[in-house]
Coordinates of C-alpha atoms in Angstrom, one line a residue:
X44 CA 0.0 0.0 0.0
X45 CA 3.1 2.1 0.9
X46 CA 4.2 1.5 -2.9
X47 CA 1.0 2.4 -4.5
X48 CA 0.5 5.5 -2.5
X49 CA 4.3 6.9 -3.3
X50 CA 3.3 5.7 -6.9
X51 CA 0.1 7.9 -6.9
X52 CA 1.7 10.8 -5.5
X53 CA 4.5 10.7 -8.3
X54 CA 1.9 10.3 -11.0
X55 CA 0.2 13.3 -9.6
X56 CA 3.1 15.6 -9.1
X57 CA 4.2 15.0 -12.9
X58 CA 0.8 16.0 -14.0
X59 CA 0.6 19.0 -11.6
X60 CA 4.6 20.3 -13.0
X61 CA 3.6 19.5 -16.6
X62 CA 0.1 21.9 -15.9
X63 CA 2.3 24.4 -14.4
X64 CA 4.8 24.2 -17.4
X65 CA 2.1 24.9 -19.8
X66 CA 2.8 28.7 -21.3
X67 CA 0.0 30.8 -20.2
X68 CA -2.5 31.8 -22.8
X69 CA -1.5 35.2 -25.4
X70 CA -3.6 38.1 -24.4
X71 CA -6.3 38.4 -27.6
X72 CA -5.0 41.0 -30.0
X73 CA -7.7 43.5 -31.7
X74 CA -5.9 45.9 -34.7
X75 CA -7.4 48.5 -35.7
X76 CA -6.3 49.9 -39.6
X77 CA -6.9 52.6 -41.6
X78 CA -8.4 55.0 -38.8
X79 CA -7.4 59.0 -38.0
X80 CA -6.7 58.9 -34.4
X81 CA -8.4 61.9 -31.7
X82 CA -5.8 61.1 -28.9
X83 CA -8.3 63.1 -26.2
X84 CA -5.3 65.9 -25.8
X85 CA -4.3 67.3 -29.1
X86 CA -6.4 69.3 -31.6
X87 CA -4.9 67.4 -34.7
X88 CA -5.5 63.8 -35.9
X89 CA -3.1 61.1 -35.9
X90 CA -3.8 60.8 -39.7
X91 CA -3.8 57.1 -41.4
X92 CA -2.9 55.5 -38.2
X93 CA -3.5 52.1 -36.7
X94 CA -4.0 51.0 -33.2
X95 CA -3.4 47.6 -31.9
X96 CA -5.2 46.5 -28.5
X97 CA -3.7 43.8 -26.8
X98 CA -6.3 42.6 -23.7
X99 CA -7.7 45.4 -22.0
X100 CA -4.9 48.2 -22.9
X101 CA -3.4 50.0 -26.1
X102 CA -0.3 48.0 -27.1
X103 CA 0.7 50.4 -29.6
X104 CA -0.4 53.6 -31.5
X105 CA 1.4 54.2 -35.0
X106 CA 1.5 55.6 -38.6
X107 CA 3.6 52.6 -39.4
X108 CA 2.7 49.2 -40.1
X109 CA 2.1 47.1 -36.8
X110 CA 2.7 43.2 -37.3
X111 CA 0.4 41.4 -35.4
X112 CA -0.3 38.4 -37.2
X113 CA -2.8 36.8 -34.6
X114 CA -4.6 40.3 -34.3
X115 CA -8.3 40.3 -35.4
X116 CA -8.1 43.0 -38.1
X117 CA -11.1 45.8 -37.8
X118 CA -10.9 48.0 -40.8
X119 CA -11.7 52.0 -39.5
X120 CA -12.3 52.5 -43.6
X121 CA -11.1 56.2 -42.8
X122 CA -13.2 56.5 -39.9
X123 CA -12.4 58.3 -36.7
X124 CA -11.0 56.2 -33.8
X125 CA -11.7 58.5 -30.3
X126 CA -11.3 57.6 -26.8
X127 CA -14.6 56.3 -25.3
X128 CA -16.8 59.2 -23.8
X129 CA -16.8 59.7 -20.2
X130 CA -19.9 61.4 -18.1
X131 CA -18.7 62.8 -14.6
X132 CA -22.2 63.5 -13.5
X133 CA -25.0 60.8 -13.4
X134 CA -27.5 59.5 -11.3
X135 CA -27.8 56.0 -12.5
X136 CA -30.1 55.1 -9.4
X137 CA -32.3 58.1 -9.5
X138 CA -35.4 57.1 -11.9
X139 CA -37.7 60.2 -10.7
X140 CA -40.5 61.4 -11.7
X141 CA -40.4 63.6 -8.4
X142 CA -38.3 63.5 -5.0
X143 CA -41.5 62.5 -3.5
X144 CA -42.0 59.4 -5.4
X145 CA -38.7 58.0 -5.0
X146 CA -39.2 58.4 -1.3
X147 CA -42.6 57.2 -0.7
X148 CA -43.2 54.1 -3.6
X149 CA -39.9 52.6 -4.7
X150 CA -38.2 49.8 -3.5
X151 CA -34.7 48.5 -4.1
X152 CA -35.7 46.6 -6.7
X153 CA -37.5 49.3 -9.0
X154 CA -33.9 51.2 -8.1
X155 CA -31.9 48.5 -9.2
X156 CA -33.6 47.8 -12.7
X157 CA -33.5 51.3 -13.4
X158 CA -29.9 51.2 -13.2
X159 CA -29.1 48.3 -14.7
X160 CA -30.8 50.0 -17.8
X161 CA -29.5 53.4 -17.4
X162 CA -26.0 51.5 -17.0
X163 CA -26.7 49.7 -21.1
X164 CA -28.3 52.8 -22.4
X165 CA -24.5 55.4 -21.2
X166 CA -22.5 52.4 -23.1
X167 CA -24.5 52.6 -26.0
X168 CA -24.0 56.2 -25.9
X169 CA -20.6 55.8 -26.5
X170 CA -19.7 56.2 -22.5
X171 CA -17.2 53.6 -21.7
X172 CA -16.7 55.0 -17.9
X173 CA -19.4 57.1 -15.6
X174 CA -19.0 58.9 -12.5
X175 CA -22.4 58.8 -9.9
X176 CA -22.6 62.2 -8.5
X177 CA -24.7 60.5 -5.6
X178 CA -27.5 57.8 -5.3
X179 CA -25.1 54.2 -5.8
X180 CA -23.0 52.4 -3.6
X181 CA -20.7 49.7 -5.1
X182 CA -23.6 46.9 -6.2
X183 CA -24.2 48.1 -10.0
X184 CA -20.3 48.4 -10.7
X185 CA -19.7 45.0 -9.2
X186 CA -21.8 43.8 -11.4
X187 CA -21.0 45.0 -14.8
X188 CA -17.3 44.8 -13.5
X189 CA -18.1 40.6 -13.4
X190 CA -19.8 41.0 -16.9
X191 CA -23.1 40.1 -15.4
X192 CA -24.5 43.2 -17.5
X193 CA -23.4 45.5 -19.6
X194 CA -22.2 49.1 -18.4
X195 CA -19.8 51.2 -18.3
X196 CA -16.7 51.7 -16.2
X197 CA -18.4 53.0 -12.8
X198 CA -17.5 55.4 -10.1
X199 CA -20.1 55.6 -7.6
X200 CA -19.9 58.3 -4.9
X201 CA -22.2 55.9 -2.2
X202 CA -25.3 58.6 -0.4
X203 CA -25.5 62.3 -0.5
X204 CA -24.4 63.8 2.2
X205 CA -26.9 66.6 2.8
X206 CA -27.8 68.6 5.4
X207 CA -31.4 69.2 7.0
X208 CA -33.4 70.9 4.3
X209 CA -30.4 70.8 1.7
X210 CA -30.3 69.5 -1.6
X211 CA -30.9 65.9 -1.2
X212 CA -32.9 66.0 1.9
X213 CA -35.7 63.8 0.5
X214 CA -37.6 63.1 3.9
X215 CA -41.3 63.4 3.7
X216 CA -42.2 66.9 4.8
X217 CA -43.5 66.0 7.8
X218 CA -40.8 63.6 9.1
X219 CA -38.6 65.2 11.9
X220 CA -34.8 65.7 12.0
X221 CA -32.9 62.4 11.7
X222 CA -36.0 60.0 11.2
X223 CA -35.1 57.3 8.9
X224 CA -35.9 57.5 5.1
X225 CA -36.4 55.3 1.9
X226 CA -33.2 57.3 0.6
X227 CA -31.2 56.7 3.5
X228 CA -31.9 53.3 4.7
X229 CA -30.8 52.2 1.5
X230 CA -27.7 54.5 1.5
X231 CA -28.8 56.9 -1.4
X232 CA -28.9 59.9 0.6
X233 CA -27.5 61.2 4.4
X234 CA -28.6 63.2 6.9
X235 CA -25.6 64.8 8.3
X236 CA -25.7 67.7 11.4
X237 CA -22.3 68.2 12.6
X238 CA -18.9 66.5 12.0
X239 CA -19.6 63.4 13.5
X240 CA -22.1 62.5 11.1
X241 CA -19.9 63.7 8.3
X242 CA -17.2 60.9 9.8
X243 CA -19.8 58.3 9.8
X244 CA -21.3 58.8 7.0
X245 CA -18.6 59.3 4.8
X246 CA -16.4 56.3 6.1
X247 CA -19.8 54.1 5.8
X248 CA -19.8 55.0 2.2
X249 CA -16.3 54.2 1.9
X250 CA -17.4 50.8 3.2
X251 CA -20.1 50.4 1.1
X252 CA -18.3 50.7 -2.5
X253 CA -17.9 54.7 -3.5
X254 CA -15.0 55.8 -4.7
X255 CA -15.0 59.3 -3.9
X256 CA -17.4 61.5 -1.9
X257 CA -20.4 63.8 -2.6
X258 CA -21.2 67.1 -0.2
X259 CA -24.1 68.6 -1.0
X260 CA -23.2 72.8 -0.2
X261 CA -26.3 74.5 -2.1
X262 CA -29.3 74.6 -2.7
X263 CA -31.1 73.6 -6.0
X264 CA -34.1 74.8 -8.2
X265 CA -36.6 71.1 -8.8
X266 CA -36.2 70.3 -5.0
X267 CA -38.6 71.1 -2.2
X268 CA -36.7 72.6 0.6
X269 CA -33.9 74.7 -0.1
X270 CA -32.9 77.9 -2.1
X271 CA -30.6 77.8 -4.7
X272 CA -29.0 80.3 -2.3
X273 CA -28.3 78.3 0.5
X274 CA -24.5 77.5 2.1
X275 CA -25.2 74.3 3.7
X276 CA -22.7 73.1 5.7
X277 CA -20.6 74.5 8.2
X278 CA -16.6 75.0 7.6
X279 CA -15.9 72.2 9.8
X280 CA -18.4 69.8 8.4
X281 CA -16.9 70.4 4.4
X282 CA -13.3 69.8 6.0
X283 CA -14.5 66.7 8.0
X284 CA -16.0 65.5 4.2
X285 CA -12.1 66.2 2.8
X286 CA -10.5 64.5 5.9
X287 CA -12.6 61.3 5.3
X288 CA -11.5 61.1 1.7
X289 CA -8.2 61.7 2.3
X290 CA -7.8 59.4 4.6
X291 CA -9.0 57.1 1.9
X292 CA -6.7 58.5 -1.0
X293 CA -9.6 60.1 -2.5
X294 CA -11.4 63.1 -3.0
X295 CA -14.7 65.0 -2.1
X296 CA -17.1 67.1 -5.2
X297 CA -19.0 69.3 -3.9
X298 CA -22.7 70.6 -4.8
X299 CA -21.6 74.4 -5.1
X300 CA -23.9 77.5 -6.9
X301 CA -23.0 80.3 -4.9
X302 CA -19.6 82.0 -5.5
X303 CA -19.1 82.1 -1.6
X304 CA -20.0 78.2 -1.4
X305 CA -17.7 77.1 -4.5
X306 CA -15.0 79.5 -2.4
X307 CA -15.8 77.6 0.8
X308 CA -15.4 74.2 -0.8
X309 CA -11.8 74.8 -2.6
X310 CA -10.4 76.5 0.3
X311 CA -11.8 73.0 2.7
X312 CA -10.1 71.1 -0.1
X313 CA -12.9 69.7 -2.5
X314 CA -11.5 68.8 -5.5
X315 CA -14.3 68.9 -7.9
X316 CA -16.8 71.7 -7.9
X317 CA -20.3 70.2 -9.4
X318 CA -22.5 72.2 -11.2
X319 CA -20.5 75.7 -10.2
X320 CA -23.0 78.4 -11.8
X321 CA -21.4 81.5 -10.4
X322 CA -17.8 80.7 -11.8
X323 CA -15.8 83.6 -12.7
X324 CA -11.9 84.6 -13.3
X325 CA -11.8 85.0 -9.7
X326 CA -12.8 81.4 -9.1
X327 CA -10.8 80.3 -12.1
X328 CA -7.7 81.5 -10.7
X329 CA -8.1 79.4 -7.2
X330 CA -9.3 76.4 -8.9
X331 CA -5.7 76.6 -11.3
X332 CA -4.0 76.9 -8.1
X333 CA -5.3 73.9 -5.9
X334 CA -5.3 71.6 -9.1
X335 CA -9.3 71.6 -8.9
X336 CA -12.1 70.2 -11.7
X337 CA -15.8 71.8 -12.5
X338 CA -18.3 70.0 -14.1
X339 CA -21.5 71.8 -15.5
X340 CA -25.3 70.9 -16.8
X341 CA -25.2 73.4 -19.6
X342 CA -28.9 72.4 -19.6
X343 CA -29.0 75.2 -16.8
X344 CA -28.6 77.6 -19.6
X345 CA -31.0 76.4 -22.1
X346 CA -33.2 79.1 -23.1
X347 CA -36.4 77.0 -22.9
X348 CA -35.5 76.1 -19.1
X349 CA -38.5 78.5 -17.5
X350 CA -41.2 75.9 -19.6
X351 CA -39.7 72.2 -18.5
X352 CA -42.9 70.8 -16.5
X353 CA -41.4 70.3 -13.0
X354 CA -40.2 74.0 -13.1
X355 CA -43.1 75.7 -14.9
X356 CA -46.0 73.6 -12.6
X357 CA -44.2 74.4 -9.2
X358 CA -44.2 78.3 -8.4
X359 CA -41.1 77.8 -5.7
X360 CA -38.8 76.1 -8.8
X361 CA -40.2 78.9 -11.2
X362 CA -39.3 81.7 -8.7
X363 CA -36.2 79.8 -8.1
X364 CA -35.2 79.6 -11.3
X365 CA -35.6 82.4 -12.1
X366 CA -33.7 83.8 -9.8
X367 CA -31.2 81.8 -10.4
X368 CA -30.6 82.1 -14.6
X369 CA -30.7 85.7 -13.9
X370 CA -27.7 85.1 -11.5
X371 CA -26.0 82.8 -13.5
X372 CA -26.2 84.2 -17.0
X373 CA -22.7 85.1 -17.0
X374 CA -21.2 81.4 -16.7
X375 CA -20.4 80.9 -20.3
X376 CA -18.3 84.2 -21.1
X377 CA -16.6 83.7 -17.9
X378 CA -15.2 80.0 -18.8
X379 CA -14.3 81.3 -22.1
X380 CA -12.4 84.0 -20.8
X381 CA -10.7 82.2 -17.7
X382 CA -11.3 78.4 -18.9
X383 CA -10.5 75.6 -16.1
X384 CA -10.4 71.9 -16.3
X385 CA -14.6 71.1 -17.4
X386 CA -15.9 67.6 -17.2
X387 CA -19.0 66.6 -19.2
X388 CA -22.1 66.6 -16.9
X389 CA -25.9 65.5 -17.9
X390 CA -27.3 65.6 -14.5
X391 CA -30.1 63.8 -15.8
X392 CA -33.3 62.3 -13.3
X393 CA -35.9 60.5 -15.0
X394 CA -36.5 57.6 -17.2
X395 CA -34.1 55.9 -19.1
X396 CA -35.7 57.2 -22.7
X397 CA -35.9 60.8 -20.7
X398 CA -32.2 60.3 -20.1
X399 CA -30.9 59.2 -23.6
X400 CA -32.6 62.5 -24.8
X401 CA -30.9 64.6 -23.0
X402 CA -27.6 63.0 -23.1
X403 CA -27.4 63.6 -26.6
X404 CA -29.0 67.1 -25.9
X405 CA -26.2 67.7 -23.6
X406 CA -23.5 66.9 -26.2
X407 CA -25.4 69.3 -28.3
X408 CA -25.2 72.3 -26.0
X409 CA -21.2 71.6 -25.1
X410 CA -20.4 71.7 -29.2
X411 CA -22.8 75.0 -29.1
X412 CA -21.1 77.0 -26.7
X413 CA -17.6 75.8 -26.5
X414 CA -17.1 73.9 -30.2
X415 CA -15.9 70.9 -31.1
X416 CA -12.4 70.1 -30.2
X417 CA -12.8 71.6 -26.7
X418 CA -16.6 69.5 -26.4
X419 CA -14.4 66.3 -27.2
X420 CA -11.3 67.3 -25.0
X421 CA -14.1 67.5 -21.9
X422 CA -15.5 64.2 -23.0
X423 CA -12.8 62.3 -23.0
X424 CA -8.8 63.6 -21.7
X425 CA -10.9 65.9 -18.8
X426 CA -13.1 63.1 -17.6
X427 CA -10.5 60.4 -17.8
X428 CA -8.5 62.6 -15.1
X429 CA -11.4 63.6 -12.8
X430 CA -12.1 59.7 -12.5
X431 CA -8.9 59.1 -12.0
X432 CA -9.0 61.5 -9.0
X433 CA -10.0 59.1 -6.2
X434 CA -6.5 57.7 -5.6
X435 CA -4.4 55.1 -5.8
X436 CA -6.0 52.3 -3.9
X437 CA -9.8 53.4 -4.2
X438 CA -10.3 53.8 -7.7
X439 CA -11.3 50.6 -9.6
X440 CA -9.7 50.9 -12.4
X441 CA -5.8 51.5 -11.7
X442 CA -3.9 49.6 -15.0
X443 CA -3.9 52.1 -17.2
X444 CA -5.1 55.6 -18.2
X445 CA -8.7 56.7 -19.1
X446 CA -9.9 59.1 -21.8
X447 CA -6.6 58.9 -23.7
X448 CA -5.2 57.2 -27.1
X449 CA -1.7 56.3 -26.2
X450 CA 0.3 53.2 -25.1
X451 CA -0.5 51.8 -22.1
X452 CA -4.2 53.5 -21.6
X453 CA -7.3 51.4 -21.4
X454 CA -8.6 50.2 -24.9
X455 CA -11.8 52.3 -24.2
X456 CA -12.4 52.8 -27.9
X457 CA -14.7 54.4 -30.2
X458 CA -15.0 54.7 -34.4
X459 CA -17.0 57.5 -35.7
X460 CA -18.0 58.4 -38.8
X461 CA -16.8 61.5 -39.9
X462 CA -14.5 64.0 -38.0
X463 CA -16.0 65.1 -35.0
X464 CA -13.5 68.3 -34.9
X465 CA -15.6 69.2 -37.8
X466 CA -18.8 68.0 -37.3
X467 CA -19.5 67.7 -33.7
X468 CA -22.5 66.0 -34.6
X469 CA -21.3 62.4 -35.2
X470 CA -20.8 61.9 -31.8
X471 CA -24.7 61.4 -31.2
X472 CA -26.0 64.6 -30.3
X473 CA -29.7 65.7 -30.4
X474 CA -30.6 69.2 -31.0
X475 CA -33.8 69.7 -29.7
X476 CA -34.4 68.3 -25.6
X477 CA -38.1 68.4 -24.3
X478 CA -40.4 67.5 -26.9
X479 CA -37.8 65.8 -29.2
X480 CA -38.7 62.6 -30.5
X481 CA -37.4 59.1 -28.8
X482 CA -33.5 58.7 -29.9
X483 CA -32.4 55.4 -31.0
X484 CA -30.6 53.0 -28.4
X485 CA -27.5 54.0 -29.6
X486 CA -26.0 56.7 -32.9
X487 CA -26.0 55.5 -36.1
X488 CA -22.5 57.6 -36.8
X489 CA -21.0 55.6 -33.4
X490 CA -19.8 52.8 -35.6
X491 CA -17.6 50.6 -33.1
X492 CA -17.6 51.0 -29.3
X493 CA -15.1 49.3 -27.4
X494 CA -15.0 48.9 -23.6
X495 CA -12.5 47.2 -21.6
X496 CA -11.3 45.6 -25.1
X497 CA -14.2 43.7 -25.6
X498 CA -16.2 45.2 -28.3
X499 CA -20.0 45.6 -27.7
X500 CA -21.4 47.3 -31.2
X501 CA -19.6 47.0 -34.4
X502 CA -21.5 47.9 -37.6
X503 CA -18.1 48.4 -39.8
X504 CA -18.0 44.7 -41.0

């Protein structure tokens, strides 16, 4: 028996040393021919270029021939090859129609589906990597991450954190200070009132998946409680917000229309100033110096804002707003004239065919007011380093670089048809945003879309 055993054991030690001798497998090889390259930096194509992915990243980037004989060959046919889009301001959970709604009659499943779709819809968009401003913890990018459904890259920030009768106070009116919520037992949305609830709350959404934080400082215009005015949150409470990210590697955004609140958050630290209606050179000049982002709905600017239902039906959000476009009106000159870091932002709450309109609406209104090389710039370089932002050991996605074309980056590719630095409108916008007619699942001129280097739409071959 002694014999047989040391016999077996042999047998099974040459089988386990031949299985580890094996060469591991090639990564799979994608080259792409024939294409003009948008790098996401410079203003000029890489003219008659090819790009060869090797797994997830960008192998190599060249106006020379690139041998890969085991590469599946993709033809670009003189097409545009442009890093994948990236939104920094979502909220994949948040289906609408109202506040109210959310809060009273939806449960964590009706949240979750909603997602999961919103998730599809931004990747066949052409966004290969979304930021949640607020409203996810870590569940929907676990799942696309384990190609369980289809999405793109995710950043969630976990719940607001809002104080009483701020921005994403969504309690019931009735419901007293600190009483639990829909919104905050599922850890969409925090009630904080001093700094220990900042330190809880923000290290419990830590815990539950975000990658960076989300302080909400103003007020807004569609919400019930608070002025577009207000400067919620105390000095101590934004810094506690900055301390818990740091201590995380990351980073806090920040909720911010007033001047003086956009001033409070970059002098606490925040790093990204969300929305940020009252920008001017002032601001500019601060936000340069502390190596700090902005991200704006340029929906906020639209001139048929004053007749969109939930503000035009609710005399609070009419007054509020408008109050507030008068305030704001001189936004657009101002970022010409002192221009800062911008990341794309749709902002958009309400059903996923609501949502794919004004996506596409959005894009519009970015090629409108600050043209086409700096529109694409914002959707793809800009966004790639705001993601990036949450640190070494808290973002997700740490292999390579996002929003780029280079060696190295993740192959987060698109082909488009035409030159978007000449006509901005290959890259699926929609000019018209209430009233426009439902937009396909995804643009016809978004030819290829690449995520991950795994290709999910391809209509070249």
């Amino acid at each position: 028996m002694r014999l047989k055993n040391l016999v077996f054991v042999a047998a099974m030690l040459a089988i386990s040393s031949g299985a580890h001798a094996q060469e591991p497998a090639a990564p799979l090889q994608t080259l792409f021919t024939n294409v003009h390259v948008f790098d996401g930096v410079n203003e000029q194509r890489i003219e008659n270029a090819s790009v060869l992915v090797e797994g997830n990243l960008i192998k190599t980037v060249s106006t020379g021939v690139i041998e890969a004989p085991d590469a599946v060959v993709i033809d670009g046919g003189g097409r545009t090859l442009t890093p994948g889009f990236i939104e920094n301001h979502a909220h994949l959970m948040l289906m609408g129609p109202s506040l109210s709604a959310m809060e009273s009659g939806v449960t964590w499943e009706d949240f979750g589906i909603h997602a999961t779709r919103m998730a599809e819809m931004y990747l066949k968009q052409g966004f290969t990597t979304v930021r949640d401003a607020g409203g996810a913890n870590g569940g929907l990018r676990r799942a696309i991450d384990a190609g369980q459904i289809p999405g793109p890259r995710y950043y969630p920030s976990g719940a607001f954190l809002s104080t009483r009768g701020g921005h994403a106070d969504f309690a019931n009116f009735t419901a007293p200070p600190g009483i639990e919520t829909n919104f905050s037992r599922l850890n969409m949305s925090q009630e904080v009132s001093g700094v220990d609830d900042v330190y809880r709350y923000g290290r419990n959404n830590f815990r539950m998946g975000a990658t960076q934080l989300k302080f909400m400082q103003s007020g807004g215009v569609v919400s019930a409680f608070d002025p577009w005015q207000l400067l919620a949150g105390s000095k101590e409470e934004i810094e506690a917000a900055v301390q818990v990210a740091n201590e995380y590697g990351s980073y806090v955004m920040a909720h911010s229309y007033r001047k003086e609140a956009i001033l409070n958050a970059l002098h606490a630290g925040v790093k990204t100033i969300e929305h940020g209606f009252s920008f001017d050179c002032e601001i500019a000049e601060i936000m340069t110096e502390k190596g700090a982002y902005i991200t704006t709905n340029l929906t906020a600017f639209d001139p048929g804002l004053l007749d969109i239902p939930a503000v035009k039906n609710q005399p609070s959000s009419l007054a509020k707003a408008i109050s507030a476009s008068a305030t704001f009106e001189n936004y657009i000159p101002n970022m010409k004239k002192c221009p800062v870091k911008r990341g794309f932002q749709t902002d958009c709450v309400g059903s996923v065919e609501a949502c794919n309109i004004q996506v596409a609406y959005e894009k519009h209104l970015n090629g409108e007011f600050f043209g086409a090389y700096q529109s694409m710039v914002t959707l793809t370089s800009i966004g790639g380093e705001i993601a990036q932002l949450s640190g070494d050991f808290m973002n997700p996605y740490p292999a390579g670089k996002l929003g780029v074309i280079e060696e190295g980056a993740y192959a987060d590719i698109l082909i488009l048809d035409g030159n978007p630095l000449e006509d901005f409108s290959v890259v699926g916008t929609g000019d018209t945003w209430f009233g426009a007619d439902p937009r396909p699942e995804s643009p016809e001129t978004i030819r290829l879309i690449m995520k991950d280097g795994k290709i999910f739409k391809n209509t070249l071959n």
